[in-house]
Structures are given as C-alpha cells and as structure tokens.
PDB file of N, CA, C and O in Angstrom:
ATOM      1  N   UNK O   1      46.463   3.878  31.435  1.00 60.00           N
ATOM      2  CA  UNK O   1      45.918   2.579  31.741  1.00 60.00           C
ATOM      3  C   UNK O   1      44.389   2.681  31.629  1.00 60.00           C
ATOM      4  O   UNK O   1      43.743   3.652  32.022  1.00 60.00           O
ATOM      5  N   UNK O   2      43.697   1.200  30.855  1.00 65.00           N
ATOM      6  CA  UNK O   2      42.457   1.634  30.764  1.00 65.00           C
ATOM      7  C   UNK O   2      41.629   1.377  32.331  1.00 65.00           C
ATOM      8  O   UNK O   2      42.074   0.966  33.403  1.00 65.00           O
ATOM      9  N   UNK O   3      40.490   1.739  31.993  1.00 69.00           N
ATOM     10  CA  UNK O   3      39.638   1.986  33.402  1.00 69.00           C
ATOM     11  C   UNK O   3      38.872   0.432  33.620  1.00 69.00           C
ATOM     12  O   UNK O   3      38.199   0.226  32.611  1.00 69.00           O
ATOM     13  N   UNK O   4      38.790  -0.354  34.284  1.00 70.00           N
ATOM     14  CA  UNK O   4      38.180  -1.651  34.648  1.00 70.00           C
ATOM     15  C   UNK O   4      36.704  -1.399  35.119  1.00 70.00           C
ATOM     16  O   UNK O   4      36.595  -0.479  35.929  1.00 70.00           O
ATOM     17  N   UNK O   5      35.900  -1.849  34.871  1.00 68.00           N
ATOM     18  CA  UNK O   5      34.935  -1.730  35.811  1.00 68.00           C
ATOM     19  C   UNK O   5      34.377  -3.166  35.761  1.00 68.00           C
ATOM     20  O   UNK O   5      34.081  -4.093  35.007  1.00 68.00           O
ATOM     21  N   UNK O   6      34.435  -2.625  37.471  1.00 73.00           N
ATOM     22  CA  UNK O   6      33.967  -4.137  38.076  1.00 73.00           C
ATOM     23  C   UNK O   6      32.311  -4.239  39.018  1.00 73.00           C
ATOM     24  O   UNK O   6      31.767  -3.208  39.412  1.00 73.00           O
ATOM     25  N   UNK O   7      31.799  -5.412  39.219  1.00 65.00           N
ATOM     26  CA  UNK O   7      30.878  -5.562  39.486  1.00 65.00           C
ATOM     27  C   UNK O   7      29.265  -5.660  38.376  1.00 65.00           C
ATOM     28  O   UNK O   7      29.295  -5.428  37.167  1.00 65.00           O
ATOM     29  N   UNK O   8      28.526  -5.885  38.822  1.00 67.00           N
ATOM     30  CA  UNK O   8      27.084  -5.941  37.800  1.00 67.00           C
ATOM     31  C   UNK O   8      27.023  -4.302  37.411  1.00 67.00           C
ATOM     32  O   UNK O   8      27.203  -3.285  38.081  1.00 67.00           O
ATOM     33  N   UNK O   9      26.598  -4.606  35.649  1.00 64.00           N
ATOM     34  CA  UNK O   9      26.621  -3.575  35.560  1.00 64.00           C
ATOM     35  C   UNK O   9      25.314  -3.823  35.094  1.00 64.00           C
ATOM     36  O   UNK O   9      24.846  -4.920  34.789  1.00 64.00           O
ATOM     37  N   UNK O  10      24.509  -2.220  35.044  1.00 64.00           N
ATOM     38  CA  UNK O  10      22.888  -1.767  34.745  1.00 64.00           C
ATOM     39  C   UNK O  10      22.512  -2.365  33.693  1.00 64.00           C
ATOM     40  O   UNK O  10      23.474  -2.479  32.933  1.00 64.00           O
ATOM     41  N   UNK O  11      21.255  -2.956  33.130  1.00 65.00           N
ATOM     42  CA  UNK O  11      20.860  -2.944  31.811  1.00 65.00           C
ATOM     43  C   UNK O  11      19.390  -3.025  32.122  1.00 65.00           C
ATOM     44  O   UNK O  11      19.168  -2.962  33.331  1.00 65.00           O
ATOM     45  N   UNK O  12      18.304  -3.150  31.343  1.00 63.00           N
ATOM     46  CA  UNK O  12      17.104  -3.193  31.589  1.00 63.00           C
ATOM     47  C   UNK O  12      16.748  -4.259  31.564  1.00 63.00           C
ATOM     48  O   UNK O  12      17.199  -5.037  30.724  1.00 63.00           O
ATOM     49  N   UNK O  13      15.985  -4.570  32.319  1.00 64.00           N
ATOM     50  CA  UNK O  13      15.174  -5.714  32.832  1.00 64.00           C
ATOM     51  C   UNK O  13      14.686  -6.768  31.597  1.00 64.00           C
ATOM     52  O   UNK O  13      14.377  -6.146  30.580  1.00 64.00           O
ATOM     53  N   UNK O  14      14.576  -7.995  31.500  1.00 62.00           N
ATOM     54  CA  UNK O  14      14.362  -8.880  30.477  1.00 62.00           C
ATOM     55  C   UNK O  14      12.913  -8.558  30.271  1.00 62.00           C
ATOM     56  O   UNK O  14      12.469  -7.926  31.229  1.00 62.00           O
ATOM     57  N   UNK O  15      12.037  -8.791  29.330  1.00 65.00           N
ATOM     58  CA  UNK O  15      10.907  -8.778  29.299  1.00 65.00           C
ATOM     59  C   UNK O  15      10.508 -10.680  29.128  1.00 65.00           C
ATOM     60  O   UNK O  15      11.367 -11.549  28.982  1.00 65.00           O
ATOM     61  N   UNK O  16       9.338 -10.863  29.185  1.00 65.00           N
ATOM     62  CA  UNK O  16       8.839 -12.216  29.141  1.00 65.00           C
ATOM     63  C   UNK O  16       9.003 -12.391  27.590  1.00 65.00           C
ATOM     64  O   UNK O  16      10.017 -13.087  27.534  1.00 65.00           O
ATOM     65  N   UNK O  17       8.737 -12.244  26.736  1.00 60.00           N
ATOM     66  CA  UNK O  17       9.269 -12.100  25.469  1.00 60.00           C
ATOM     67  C   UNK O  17      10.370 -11.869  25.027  1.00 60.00           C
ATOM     68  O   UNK O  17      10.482 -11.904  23.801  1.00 60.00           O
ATOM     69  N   UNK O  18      11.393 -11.599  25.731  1.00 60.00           N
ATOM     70  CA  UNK O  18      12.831 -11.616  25.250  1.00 60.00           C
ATOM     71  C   UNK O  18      13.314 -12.760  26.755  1.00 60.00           C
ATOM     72  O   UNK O  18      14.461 -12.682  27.194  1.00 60.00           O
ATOM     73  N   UNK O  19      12.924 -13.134  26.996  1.00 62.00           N
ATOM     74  CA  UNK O  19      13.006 -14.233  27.718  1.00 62.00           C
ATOM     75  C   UNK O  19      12.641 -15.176  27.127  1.00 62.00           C
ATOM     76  O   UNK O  19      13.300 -16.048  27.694  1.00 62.00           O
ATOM     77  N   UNK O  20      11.850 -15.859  26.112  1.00 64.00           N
ATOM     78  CA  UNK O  20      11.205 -16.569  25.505  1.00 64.00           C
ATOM     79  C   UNK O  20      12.334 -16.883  24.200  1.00 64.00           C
ATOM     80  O   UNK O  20      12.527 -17.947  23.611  1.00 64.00           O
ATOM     81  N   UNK O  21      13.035 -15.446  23.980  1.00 66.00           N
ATOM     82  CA  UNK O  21      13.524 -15.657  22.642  1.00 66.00           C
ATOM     83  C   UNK O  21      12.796 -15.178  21.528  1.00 66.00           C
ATOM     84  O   UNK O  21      12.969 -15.535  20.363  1.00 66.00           O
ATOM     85  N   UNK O  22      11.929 -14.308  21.960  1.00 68.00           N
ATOM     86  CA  UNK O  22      10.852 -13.535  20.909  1.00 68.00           C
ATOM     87  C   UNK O  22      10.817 -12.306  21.029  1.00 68.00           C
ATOM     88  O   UNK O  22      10.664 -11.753  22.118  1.00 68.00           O
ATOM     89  N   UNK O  23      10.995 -11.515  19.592  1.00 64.00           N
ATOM     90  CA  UNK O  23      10.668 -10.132  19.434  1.00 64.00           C
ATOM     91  C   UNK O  23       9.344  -9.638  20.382  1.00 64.00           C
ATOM     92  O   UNK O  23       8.228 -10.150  20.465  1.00 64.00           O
ATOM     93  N   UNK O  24       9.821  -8.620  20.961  1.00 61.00           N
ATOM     94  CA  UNK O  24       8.292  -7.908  21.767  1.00 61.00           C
ATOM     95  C   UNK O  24       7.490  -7.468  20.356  1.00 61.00           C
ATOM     96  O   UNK O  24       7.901  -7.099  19.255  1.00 61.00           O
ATOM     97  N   UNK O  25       5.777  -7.742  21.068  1.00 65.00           N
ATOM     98  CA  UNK O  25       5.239  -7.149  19.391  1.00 65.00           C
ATOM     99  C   UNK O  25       5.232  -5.739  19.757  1.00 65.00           C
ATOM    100  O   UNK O  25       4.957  -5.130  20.791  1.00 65.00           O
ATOM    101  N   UNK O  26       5.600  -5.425  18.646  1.00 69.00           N
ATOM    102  CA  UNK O  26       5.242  -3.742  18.362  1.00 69.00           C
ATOM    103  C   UNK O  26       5.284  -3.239  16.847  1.00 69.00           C
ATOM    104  O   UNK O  26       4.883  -4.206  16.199  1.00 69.00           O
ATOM    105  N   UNK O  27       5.563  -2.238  16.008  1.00 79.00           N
ATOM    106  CA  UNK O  27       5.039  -2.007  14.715  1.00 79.00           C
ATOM    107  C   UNK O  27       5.987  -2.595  13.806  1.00 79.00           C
ATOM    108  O   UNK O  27       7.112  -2.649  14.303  1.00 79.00           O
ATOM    109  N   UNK O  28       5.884  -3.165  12.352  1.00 81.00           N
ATOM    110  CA  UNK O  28       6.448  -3.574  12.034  1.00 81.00           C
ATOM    111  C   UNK O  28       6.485  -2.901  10.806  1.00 81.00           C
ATOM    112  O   UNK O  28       5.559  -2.278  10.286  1.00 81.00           O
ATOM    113  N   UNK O  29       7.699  -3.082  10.353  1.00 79.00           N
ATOM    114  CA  UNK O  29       8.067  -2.317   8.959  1.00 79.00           C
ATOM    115  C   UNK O  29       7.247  -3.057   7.588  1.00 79.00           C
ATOM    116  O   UNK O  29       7.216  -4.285   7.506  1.00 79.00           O
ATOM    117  N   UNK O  30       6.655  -2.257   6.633  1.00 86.00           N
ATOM    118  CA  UNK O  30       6.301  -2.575   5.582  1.00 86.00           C
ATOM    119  C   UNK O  30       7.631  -3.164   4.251  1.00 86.00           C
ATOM    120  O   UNK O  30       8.396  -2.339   3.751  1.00 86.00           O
ATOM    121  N   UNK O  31       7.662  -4.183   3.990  1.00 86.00           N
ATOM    122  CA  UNK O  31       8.544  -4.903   3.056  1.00 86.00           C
ATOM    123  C   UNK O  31       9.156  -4.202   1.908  1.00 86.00           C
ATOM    124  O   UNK O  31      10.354  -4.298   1.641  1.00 86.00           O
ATOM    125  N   UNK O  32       7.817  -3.080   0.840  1.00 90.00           N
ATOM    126  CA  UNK O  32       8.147  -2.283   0.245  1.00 90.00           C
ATOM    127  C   UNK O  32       9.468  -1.136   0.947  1.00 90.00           C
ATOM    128  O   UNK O  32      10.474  -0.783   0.331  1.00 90.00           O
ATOM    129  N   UNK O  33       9.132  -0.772   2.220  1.00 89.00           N
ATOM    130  CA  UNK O  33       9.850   0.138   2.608  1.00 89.00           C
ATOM    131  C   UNK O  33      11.391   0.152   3.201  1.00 89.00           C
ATOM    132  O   UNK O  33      12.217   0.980   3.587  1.00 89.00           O
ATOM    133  N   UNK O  34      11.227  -1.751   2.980  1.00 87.00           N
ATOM    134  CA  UNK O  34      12.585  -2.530   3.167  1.00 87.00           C
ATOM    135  C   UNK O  34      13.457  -2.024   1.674  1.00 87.00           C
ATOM    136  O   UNK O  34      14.409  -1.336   1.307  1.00 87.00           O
ATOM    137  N   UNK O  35      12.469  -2.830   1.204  1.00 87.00           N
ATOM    138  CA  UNK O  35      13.236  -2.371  -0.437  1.00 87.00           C
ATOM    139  C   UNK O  35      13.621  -0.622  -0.956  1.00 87.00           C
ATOM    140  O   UNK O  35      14.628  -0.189  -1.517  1.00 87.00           O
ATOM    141  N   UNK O  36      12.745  -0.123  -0.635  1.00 91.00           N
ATOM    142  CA  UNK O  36      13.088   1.761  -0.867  1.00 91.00           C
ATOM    143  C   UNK O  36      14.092   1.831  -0.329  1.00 91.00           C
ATOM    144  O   UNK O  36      14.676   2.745  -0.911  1.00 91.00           O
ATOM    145  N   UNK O  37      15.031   1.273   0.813  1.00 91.00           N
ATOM    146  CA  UNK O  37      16.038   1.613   1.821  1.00 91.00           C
ATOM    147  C   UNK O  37      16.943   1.171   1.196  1.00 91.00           C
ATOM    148  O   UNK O  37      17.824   1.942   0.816  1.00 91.00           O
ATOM    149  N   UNK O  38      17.000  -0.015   0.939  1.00 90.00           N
ATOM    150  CA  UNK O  38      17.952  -1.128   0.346  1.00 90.00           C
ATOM    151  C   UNK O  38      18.428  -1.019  -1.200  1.00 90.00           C
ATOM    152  O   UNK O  38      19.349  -1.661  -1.705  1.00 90.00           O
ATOM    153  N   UNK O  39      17.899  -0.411  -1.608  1.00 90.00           N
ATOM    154  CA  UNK O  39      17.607  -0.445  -2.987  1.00 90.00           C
ATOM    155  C   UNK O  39      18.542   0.723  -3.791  1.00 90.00           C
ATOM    156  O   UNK O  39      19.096   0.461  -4.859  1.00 90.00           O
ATOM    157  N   UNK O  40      18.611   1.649  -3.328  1.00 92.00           N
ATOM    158  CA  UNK O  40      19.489   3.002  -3.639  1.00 92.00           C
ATOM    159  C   UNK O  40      20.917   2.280  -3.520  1.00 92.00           C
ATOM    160  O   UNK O  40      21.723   2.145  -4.441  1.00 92.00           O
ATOM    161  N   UNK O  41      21.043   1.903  -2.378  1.00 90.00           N
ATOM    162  CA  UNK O  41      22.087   1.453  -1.461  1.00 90.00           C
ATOM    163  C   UNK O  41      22.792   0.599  -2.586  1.00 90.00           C
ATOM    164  O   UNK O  41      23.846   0.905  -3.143  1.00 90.00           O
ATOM    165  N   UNK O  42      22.050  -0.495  -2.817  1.00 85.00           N
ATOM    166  CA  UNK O  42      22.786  -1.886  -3.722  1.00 85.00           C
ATOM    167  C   UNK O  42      22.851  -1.385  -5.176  1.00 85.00           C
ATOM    168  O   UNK O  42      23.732  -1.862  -5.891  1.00 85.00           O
ATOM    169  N   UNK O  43      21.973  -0.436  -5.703  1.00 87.00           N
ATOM    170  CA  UNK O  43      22.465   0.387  -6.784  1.00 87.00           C
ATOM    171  C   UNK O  43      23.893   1.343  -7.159  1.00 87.00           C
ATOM    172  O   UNK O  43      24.597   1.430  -8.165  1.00 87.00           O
ATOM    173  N   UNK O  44      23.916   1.970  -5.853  1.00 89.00           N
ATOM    174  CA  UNK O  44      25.027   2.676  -6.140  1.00 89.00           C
ATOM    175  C   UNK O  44      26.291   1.635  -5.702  1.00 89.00           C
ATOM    176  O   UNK O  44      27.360   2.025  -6.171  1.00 89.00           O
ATOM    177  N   UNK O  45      26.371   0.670  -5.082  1.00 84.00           N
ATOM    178  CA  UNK O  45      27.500  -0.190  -4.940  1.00 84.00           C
ATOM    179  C   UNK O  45      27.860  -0.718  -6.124  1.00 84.00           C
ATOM    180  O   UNK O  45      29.025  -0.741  -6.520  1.00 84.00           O
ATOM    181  N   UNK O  46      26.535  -1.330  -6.974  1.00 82.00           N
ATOM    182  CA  UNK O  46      26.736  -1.971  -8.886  1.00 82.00           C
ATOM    183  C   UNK O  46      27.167  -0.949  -9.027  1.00 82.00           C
ATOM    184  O   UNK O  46      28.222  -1.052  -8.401  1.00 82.00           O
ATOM    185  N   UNK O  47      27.119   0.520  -9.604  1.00 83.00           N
ATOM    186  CA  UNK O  47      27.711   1.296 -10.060  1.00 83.00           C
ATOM    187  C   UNK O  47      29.148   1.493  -9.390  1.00 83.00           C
ATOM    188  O   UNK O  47      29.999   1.729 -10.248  1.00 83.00           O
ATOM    189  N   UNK O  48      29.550   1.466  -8.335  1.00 86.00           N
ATOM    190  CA  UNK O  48      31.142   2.370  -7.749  1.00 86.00           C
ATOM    191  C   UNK O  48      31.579   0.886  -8.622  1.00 86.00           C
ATOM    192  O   UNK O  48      31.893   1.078  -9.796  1.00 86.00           O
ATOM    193  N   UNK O  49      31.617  -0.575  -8.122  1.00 84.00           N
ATOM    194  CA  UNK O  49      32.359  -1.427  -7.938  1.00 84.00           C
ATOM    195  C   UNK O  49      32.025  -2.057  -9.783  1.00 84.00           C
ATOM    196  O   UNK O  49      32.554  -3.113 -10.128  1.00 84.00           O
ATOM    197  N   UNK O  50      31.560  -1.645 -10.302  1.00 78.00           N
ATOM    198  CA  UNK O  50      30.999  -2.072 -12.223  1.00 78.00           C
ATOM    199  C   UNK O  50      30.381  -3.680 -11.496  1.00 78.00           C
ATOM    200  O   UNK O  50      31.176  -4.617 -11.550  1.00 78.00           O
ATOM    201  N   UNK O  51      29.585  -3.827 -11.124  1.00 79.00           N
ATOM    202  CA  UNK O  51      29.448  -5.270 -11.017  1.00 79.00           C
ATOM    203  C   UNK O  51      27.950  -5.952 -11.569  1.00 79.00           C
ATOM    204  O   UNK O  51      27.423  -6.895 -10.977  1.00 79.00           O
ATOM    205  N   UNK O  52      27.443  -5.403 -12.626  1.00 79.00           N
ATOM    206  CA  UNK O  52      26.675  -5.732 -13.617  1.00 79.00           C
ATOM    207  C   UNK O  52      26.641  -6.999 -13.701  1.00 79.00           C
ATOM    208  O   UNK O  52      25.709  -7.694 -13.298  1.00 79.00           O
ATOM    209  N   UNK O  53      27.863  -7.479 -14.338  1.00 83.00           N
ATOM    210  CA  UNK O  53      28.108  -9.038 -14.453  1.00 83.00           C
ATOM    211  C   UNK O  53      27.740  -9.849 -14.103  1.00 83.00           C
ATOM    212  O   UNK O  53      27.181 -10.855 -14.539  1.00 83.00           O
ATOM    213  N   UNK O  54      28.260  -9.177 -12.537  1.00 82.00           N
ATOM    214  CA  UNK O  54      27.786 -10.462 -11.116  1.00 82.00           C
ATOM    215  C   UNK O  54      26.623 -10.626 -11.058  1.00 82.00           C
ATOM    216  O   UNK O  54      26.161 -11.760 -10.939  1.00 82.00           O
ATOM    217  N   UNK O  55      25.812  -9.480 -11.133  1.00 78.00           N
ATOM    218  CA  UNK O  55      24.223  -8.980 -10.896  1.00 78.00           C
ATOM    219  C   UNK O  55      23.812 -10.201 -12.138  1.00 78.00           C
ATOM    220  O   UNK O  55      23.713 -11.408 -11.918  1.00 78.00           O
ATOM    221  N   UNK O  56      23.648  -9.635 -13.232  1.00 84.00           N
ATOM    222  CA  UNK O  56      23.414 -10.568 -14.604  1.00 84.00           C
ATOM    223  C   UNK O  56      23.575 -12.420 -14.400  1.00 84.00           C
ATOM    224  O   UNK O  56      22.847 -13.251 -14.942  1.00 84.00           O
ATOM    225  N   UNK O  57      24.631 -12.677 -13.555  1.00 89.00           N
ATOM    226  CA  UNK O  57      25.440 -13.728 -13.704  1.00 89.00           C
ATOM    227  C   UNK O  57      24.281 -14.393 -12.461  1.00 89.00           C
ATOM    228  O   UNK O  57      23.523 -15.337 -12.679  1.00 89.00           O
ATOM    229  N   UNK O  58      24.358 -13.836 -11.507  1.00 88.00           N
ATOM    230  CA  UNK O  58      23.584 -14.461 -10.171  1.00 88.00           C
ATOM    231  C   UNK O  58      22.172 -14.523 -10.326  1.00 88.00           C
ATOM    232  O   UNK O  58      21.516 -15.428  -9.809  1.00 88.00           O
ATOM    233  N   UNK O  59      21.565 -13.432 -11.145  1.00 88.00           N
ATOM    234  CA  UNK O  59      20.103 -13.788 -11.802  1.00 88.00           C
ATOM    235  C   UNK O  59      19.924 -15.046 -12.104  1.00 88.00           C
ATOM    236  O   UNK O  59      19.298 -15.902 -11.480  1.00 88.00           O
ATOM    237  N   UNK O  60      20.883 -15.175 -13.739  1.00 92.00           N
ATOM    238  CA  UNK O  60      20.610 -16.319 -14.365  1.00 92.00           C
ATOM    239  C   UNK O  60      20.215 -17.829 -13.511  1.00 92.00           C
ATOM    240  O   UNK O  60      19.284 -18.632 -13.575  1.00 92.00           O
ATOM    241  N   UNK O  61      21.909 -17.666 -12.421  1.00 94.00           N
ATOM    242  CA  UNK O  61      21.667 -18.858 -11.737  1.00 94.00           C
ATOM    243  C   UNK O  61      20.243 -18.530 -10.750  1.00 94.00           C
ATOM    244  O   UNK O  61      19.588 -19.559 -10.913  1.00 94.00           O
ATOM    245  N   UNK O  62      19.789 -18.021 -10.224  1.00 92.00           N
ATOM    246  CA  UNK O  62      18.727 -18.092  -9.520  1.00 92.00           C
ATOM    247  C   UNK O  62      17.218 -18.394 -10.478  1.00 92.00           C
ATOM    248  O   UNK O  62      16.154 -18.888 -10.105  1.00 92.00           O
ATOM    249  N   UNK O  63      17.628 -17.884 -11.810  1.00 92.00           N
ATOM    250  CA  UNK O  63      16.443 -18.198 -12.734  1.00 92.00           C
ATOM    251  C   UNK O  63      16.476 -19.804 -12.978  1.00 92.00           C
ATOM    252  O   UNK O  63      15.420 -20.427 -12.869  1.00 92.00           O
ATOM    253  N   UNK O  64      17.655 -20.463 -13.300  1.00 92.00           N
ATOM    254  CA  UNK O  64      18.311 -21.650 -13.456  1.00 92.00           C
ATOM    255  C   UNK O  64      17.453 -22.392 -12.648  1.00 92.00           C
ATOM    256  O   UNK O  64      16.568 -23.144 -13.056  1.00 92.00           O
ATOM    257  N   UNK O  65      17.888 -22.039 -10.915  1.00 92.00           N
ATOM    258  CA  UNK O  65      17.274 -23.176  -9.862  1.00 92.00           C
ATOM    259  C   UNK O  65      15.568 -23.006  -9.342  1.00 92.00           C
ATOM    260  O   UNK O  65      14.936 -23.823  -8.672  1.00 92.00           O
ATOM    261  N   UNK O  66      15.054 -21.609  -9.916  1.00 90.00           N
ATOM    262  CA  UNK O  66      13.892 -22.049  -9.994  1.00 90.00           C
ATOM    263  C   UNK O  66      13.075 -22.332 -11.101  1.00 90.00           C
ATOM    264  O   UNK O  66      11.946 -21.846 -11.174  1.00 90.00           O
ATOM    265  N   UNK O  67      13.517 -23.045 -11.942  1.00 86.00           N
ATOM    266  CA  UNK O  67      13.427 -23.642 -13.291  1.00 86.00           C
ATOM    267  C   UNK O  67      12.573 -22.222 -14.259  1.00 86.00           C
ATOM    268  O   UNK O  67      11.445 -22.617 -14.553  1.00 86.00           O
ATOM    269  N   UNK O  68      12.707 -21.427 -14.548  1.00 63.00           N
ATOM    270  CA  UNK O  68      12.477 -20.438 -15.533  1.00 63.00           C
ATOM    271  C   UNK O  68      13.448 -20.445 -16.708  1.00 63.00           C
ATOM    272  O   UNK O  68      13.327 -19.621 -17.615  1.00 63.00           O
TER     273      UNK O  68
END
C-alpha cells in the first residue's frame, strides 16, 4: 500500500517576484547558446526520422507568409 502523506508539506517561501508572476532577475542565457544546444539535437532527429521534406516543406511555407 502506498504511503499518504498528510498535512502541509515544506517548500520555499514565495519570493515577491514569483508572487507577482515574474521571473526573479538573475543571469540570463545568451540566444546563440540557445541555438548551440538546440541545434545538434533537431539535426540528429532530421537525420534518425529522414525528415528533410518536412524541414524543406515548412521553410517554404514560412518563406511564403513572410512574403520572400
């Protein structure tokens, strides 16, 4: 049988900024370094899954709607 636990459980205190609904400031990632991460990643997926096509195909339309 699983284990229940009851009553308030611990977490850390809200900050005034996550009270607000806002990221606390602190360092923020560089955009390039979004892409270095991301980028290997969505490469090797076109390659396992062959999906060139799609890639090719979803360009066009995005070239399409911003009139190029």
């Amino acid at each position: 049988m699983a284990t229940q636990v009851t009553g308030p459980t611990r977490s850390r205190p809200l900050t005034a900024a996550h009270a607000a609904g806002k990221r606390p400031a602190g360092p923020t990632r560089h955009p390039a370094v979004a892409l270095a991460m991301a980028l290997p990643c969505a490469v090797l997926l076109v390659m396992l899954f062959g999906g060139w096509e799609q890639v090719a195909s979803q360009a066009r339309a995005v070239a399409d709607l911003i009139g190029h």
